[in-house]
mmCIF file of C-alpha atoms in Angstrom:
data_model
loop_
_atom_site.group_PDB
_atom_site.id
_atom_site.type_symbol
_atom_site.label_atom_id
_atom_site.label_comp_id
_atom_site.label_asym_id
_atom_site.label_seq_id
_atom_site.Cartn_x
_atom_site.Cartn_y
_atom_site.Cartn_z
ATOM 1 C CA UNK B 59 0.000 0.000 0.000
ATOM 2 C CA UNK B 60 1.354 3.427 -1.157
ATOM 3 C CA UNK B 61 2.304 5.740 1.978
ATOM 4 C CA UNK B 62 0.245 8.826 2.114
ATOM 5 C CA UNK B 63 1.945 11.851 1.256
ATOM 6 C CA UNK B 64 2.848 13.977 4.527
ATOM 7 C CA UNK B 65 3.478 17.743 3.338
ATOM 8 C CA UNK B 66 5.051 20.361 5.781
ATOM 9 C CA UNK B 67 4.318 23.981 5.820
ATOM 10 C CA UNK B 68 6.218 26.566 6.711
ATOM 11 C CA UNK B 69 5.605 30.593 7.064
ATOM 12 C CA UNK B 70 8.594 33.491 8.870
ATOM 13 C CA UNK B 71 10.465 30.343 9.368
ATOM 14 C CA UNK B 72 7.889 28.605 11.454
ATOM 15 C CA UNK B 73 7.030 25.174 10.595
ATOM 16 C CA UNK B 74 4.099 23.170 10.739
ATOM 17 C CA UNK B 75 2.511 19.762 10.010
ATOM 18 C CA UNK B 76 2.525 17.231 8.890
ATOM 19 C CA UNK B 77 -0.634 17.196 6.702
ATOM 20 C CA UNK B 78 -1.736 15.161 4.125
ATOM 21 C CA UNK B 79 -2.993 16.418 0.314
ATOM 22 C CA UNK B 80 -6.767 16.461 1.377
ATOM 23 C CA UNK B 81 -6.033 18.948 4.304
ATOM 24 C CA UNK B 82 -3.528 20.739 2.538
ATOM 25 C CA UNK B 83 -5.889 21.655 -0.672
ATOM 26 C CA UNK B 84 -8.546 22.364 1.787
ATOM 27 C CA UNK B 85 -6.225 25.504 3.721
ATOM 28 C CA UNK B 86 -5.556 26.263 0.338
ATOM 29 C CA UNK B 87 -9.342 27.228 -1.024
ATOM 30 C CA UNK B 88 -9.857 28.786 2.439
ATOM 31 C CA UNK B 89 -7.131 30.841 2.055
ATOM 32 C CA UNK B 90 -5.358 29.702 5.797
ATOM 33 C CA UNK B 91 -2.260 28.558 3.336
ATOM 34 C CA UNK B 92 -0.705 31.197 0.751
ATOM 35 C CA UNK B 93 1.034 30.920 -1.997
ATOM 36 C CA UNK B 94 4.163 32.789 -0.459
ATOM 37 C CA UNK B 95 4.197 30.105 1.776
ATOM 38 C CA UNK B 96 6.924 27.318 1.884
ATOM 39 C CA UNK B 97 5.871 23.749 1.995
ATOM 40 C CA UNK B 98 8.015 20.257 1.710
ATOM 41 C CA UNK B 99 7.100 16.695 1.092
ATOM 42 C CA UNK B 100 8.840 13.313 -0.373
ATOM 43 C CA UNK B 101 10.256 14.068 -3.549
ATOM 44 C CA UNK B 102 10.771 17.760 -3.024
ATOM 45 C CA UNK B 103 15.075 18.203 -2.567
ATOM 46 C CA UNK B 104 14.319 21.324 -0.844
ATOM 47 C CA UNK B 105 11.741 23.710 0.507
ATOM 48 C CA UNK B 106 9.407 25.190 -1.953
ATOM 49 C CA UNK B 107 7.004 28.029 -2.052
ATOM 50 C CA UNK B 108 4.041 27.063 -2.597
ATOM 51 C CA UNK B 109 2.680 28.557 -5.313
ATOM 52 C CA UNK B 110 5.829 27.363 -7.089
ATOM 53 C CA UNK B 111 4.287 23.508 -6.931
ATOM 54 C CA UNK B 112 0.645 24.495 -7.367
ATOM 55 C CA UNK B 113 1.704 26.809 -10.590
ATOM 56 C CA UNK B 114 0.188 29.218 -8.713
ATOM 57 C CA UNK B 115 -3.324 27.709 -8.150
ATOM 58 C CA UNK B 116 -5.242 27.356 -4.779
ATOM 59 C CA UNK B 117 -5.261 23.584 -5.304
ATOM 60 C CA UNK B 118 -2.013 20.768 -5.506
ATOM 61 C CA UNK B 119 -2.597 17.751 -7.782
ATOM 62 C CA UNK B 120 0.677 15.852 -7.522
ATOM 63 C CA UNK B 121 0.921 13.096 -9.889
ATOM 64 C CA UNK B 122 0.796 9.602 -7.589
ATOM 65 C CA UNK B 123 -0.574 11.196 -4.187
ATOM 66 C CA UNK B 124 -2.974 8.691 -2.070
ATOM 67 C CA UNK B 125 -6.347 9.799 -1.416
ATOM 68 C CA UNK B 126 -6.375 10.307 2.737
ATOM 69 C CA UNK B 127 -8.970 8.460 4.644
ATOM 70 C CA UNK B 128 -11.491 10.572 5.599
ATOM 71 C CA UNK B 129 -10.870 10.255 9.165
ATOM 72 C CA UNK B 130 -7.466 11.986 9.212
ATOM 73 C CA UNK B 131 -7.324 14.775 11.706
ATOM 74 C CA UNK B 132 -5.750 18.306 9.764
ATOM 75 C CA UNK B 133 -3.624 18.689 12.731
ATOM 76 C CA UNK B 134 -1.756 15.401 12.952
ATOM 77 C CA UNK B 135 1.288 16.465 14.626
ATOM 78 C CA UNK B 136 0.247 19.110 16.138
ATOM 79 C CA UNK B 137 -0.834 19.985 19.248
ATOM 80 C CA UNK B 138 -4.974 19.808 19.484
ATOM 81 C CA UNK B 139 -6.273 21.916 22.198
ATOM 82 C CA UNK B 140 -9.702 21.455 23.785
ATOM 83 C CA UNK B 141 -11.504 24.206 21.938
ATOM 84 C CA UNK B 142 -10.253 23.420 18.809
ATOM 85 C CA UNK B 143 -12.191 19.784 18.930
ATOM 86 C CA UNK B 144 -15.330 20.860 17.368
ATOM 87 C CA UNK B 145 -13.856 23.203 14.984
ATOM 88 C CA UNK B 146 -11.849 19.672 13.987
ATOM 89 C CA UNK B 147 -14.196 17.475 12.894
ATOM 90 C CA UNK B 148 -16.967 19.921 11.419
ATOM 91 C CA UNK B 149 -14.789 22.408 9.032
ATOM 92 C CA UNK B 150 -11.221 19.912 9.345
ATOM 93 C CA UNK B 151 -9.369 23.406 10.230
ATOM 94 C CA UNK B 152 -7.598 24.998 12.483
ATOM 95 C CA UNK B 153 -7.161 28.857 12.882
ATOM 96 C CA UNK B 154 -4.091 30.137 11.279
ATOM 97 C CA UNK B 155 -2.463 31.685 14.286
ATOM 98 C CA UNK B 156 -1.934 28.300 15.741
ATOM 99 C CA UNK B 157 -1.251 26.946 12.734
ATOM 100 C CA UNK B 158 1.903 29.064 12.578
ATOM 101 C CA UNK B 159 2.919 29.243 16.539
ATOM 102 C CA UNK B 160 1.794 32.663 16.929
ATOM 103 C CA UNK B 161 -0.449 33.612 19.722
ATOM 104 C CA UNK B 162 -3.870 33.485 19.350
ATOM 105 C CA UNK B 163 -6.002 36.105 19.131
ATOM 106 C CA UNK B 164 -9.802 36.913 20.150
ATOM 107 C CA UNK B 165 -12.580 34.427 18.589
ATOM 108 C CA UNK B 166 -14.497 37.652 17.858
ATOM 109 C CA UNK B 167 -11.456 39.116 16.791
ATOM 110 C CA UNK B 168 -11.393 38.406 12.461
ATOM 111 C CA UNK B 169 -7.758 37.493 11.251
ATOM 112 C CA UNK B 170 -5.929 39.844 9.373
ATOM 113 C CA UNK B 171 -3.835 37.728 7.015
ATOM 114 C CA UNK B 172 -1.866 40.130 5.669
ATOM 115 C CA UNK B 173 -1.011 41.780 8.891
ATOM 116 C CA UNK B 174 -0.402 38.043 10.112
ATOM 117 C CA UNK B 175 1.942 37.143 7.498
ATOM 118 C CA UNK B 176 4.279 40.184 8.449
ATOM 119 C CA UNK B 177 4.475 39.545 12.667
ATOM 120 C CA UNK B 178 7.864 38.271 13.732
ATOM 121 C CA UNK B 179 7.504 34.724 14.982
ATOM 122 C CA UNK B 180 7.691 33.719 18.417
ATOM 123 C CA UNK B 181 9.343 30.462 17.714
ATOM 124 C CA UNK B 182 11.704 28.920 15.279
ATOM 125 C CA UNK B 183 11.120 25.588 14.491
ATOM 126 C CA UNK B 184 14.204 23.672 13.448
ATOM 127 C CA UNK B 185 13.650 21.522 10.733
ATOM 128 C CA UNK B 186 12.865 17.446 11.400
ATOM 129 C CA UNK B 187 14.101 16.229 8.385
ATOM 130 C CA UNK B 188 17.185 14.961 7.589
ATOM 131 C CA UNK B 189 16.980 15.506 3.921
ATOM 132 C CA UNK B 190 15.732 19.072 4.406
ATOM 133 C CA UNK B 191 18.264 21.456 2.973
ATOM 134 C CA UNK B 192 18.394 24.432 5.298
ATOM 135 C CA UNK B 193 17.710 27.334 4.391
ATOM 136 C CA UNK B 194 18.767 29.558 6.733
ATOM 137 C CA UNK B 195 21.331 29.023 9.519
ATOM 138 C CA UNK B 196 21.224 30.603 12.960
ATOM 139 C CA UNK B 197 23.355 33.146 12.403
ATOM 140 C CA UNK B 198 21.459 34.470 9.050
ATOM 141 C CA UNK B 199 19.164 37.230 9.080
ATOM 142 C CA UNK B 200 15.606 36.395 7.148
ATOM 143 C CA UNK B 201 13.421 38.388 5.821
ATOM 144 C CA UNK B 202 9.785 37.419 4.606
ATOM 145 C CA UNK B 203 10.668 34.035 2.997
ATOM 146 C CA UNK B 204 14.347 35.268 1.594
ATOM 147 C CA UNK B 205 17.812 34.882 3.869
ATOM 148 C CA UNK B 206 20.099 38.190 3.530
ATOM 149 C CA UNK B 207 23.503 37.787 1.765
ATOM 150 C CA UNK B 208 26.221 38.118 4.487
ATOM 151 C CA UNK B 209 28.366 41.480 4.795
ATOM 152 C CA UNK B 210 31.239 39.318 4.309
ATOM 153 C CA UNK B 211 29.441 37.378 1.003
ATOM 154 C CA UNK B 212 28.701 41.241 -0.526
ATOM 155 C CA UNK B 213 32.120 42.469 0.052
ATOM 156 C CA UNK B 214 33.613 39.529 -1.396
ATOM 157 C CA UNK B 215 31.463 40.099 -4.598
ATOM 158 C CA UNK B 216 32.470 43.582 -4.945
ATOM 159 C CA UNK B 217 36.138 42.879 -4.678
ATOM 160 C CA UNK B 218 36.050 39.780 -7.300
ATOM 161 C CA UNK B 219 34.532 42.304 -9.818
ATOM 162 C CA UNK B 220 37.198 44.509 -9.184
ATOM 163 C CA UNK B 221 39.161 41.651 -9.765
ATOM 164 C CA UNK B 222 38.042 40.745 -13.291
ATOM 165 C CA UNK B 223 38.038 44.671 -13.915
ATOM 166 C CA UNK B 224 41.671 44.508 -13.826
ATOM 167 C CA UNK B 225 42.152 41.208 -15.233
ATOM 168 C CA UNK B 226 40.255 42.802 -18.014
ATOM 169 C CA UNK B 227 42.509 45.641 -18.199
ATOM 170 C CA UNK B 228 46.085 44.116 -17.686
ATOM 171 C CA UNK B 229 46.931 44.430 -21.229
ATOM 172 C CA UNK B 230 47.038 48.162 -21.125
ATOM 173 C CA UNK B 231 48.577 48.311 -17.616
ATOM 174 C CA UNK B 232 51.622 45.727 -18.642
ATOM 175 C CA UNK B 233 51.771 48.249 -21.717
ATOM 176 C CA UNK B 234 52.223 51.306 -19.497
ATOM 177 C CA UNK B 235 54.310 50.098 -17.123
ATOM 178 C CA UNK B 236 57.276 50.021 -20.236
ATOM 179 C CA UNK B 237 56.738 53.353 -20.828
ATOM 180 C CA UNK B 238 57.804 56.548 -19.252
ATOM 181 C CA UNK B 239 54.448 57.643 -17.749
ATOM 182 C CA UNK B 240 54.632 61.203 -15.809
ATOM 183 C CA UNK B 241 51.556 60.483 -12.813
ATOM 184 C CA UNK B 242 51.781 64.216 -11.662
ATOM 185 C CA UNK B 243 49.756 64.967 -14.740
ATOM 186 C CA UNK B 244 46.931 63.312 -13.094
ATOM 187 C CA UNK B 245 47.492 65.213 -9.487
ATOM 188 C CA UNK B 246 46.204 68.346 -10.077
ATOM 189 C CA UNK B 247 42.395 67.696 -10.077
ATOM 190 C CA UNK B 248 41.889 71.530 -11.126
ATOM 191 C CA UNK B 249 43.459 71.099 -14.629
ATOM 192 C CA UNK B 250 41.546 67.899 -15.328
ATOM 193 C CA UNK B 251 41.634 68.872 -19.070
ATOM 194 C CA UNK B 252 45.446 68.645 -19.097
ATOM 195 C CA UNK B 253 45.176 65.187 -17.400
ATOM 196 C CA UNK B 254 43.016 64.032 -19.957
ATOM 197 C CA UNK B 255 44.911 65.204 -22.985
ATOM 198 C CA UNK B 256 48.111 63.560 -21.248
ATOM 199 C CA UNK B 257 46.323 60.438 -20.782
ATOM 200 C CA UNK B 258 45.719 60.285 -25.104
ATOM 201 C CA UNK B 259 48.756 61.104 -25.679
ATOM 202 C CA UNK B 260 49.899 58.437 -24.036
ATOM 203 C CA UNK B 261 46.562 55.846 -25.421
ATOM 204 C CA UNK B 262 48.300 56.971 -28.917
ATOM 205 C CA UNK B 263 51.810 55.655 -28.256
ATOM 206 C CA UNK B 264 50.385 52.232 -27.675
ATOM 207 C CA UNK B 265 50.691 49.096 -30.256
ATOM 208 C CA UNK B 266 47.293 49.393 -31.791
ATOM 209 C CA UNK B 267 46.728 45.350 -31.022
ATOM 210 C CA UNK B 268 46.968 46.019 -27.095
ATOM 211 C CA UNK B 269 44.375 48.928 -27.390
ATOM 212 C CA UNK B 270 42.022 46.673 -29.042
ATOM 213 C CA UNK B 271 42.699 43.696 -26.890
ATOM 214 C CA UNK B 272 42.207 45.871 -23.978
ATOM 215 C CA UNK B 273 38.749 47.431 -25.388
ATOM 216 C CA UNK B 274 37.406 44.027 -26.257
ATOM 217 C CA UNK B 275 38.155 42.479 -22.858
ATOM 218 C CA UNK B 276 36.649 46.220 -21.031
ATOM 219 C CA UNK B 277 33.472 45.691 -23.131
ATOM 220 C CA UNK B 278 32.985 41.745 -23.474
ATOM 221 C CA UNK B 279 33.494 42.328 -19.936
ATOM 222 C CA UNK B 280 30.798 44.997 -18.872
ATOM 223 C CA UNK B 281 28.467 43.223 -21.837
ATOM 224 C CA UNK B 282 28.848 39.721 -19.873
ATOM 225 C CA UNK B 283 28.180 41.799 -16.346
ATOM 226 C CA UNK B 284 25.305 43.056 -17.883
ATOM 227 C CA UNK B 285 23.628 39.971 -19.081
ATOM 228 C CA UNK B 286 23.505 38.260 -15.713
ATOM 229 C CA UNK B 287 22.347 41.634 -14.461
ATOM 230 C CA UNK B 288 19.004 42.096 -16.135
ATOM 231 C CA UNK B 289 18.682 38.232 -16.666
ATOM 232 C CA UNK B 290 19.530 37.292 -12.702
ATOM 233 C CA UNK B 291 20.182 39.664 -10.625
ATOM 234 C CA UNK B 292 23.766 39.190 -10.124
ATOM 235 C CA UNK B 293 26.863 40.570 -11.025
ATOM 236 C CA UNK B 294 29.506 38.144 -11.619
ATOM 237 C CA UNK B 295 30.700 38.604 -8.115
ATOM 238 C CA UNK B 296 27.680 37.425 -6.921
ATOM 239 C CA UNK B 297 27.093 34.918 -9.025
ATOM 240 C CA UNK B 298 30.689 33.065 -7.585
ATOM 241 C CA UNK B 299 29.587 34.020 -3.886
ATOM 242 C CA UNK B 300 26.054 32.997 -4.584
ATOM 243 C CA UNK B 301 24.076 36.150 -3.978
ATOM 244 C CA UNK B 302 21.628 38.383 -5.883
ATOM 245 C CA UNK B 303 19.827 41.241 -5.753
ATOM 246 C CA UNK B 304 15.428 41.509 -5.385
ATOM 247 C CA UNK B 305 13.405 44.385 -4.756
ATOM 248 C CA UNK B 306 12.407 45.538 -1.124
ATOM 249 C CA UNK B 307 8.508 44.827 -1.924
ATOM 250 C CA UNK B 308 8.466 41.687 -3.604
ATOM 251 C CA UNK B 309 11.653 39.669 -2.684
ATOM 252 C CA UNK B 310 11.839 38.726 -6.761
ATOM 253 C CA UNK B 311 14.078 40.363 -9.366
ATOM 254 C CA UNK B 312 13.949 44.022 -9.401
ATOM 255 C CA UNK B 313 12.556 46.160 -12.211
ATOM 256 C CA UNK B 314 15.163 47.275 -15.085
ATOM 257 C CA UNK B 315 14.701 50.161 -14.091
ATOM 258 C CA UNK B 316 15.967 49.709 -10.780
ATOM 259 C CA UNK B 317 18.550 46.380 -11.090
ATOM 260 C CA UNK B 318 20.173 48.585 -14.359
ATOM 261 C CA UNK B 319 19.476 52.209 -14.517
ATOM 262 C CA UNK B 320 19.586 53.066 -10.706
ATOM 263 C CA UNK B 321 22.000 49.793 -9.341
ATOM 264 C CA UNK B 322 24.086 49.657 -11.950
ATOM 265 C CA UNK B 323 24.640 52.576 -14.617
ATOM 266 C CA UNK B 324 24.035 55.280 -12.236
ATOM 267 C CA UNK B 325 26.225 53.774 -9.153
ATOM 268 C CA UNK B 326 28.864 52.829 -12.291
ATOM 269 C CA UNK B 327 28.729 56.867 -13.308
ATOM 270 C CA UNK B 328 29.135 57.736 -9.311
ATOM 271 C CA UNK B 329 32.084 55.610 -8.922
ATOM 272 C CA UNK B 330 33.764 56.720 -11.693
ATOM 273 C CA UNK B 331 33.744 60.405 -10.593
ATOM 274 C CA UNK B 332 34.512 59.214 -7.253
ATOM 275 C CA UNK B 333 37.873 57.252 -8.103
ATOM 276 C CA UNK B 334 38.223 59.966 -11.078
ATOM 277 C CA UNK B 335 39.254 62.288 -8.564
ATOM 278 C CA UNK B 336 40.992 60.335 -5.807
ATOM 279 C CA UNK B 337 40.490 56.658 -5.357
ATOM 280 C CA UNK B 338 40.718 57.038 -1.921
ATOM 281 C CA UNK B 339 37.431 58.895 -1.647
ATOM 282 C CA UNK B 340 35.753 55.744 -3.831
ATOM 283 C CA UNK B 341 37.037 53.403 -1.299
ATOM 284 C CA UNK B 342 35.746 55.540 1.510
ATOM 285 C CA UNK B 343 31.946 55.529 -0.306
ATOM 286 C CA UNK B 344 32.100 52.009 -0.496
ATOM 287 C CA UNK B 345 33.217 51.759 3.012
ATOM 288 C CA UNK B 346 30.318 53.857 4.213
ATOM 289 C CA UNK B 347 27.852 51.708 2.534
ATOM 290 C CA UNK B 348 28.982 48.533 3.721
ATOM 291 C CA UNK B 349 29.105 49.825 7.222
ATOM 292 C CA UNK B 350 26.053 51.433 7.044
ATOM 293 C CA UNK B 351 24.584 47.968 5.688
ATOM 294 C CA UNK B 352 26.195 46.049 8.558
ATOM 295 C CA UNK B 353 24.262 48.391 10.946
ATOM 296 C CA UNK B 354 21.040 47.990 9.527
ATOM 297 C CA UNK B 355 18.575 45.424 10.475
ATOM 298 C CA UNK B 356 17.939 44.062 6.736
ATOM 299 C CA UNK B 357 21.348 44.839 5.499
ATOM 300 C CA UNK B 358 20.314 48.008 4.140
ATOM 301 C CA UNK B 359 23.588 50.323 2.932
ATOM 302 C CA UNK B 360 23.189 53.497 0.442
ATOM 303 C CA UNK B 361 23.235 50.920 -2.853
ATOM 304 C CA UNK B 362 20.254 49.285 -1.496
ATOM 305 C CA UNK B 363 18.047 52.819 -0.111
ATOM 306 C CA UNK B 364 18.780 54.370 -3.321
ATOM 307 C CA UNK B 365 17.502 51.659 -5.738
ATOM 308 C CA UNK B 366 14.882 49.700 -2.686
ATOM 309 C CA UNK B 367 16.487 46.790 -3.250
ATOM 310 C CA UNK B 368 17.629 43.546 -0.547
ATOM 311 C CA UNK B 369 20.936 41.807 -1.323
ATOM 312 C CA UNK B 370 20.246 37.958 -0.376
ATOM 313 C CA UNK B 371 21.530 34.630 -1.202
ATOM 314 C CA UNK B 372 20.151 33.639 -4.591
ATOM 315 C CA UNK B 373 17.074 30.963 -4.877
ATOM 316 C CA UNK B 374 15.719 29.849 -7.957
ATOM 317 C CA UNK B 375 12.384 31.399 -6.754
ATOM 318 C CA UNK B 376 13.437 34.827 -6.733
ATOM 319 C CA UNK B 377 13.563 34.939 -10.272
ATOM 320 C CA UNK B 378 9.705 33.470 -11.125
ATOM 321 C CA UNK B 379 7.998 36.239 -12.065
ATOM 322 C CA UNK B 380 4.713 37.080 -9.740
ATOM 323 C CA UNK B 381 1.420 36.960 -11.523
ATOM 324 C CA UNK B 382 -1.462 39.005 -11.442
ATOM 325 C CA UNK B 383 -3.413 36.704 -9.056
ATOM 326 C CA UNK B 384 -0.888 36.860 -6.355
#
């Protein structure tokens, strides 16, 4: 006889269940389980959100799945108080603060759901499964359903991209270190003119094929950095260190107007002016931002106010676009 399929819910990394399909399909049309939610069963390598599995309908038709006898109680493994007896067996519910760990609230008191899906749990339930991948550890901040990248993870990014930047650019630099190159041209930020008539002067006594290895590295470069940009939120940096950006609102990729206009192009034009004039004053801006990032509660630096955007670490669910239903 085939097992019946035990599915576990989870919400603000709070778990819950197990429940079977029947039960499941039945919070679904009632609207006690969303499809933000996370849920895990048998088959599933890792947590899921719901509306992921469902293809974002309020019902789950697995292919296989046992029909549950009809006896089943919808809270099998969890706790059933005294109260919630009649509730049981006549509408097979169970309110959705409980269902969650949260305190309950007033009978006569109707349940906001989407004030309820923002409160900060009281409890986090670790998970009971040994095949569960984690998906946050103890020392990770969450927000909603989506684990924030680490300071350490974001800095890391930004200096591999640096990294490639120069890579990208050693060409030109192993072709100006040969030559006689006078830097106190480019110390006198009033006469910037000057500095920039040195510098093509000096682009003009270099071979031809090292200026346009250089430029084709530069742009392949930026071109590749901009593909995974708009397509997945991520910067080569982040790609390697497993991180991405998603907007503030919707924990899924950002709008191009924000992931390339305002997060990229714009911070790209900043920078340059920055490190145009001294790169110690870049290096200070980035500074600030990280440390203003580490100080705030969802990692927040100036990157992420100016474009309302979270860094976090990347999940394949980010980048599902959200449909008009949700």
């Amino acid at each position: 006889m085939q097992a019946i399929m035990q599915i576990f819910l989870a919400r603000n990394n709070v778990q819950a269940g197990p429940y079977n399909l029947e039960q499941l399909n039945i919070m679904l049309a009632s609207g006690e389980v969303l499809l933000d939610d996370l849920m895990w069963h048998e088959g599933l390598d890792q947590w899921q959100r719901v509306g992921n599995v469902t293809n974002n309908q309020t019902v789950y038709r697995p292919t296989g799945a046992t029909t549950p006898d009809a006896n089943d109680s919808i809270i099998n493994n969890v706790t059933v108080f005294p109260e919630d007896t009649s509730n049981t067996k006549d509408n097979n519910s169970v309110s959705l603060d409980r269902l969650y760990g949260k305190p309950e609230r007033s009978k006569n008191v109707k349940a906001d759901m989407t004030t309820n899906r923002h409160q900060t749990p009281h409890n986090n339930v670790s998970l009971n499964k040994p095949t569960i991948k984690k998906a946050a550890t103890d020392k990770d901040k969450t927000v909603g359903n989506v684990v924030l990248a680490p300071i350490m993870s974001r800095v890391l990014a930004t200096a591999l991209n640096g990294l490639l930047y120069v890579l990208a650019i050693l060409p030109l630099v192993m072709a100006l270190t040969k030559m006689d190159v006078d830097y106190t041209k480019f110390q006198n930020i009033q006469d910037m003119d000057a500095a920039y008539q040195y510098s093509m002067t000096l682009m003009e006594s270099l071979p031809s094929s090292t200026l346009m290895m250089s430029q084709v590295m530069v742009f392949g470069l930026f071109a590749l950095q901009l593909v995974f940009i708009t397509m997945r939120g991520q910067s080569l940096g982040k790609v390697i260190t497993g991180i991405r950006v998603v907007d503030q609102t919707t924990h899924r990729l950002p709008s191009f107007i924000k992931l390339v206009g305002t997060r990229t192009l714009l911070l790209f034009i900043i920078y340059n002016l920055l490190f145009s004039f001294t790169s110690f004053l870049g290096f200070v801006i980035i500074a600030i931002h990280y440390y203003m990032a580490s100080k705030s509660p969802e990692n927040i630096g100036w990157h992420d106010k100016l474009a309302k955007t979270l860094v976090v670490k990347a999940d394949s669910s980010q980048l599902v676009k959200k449909s008009k239903s949700e």
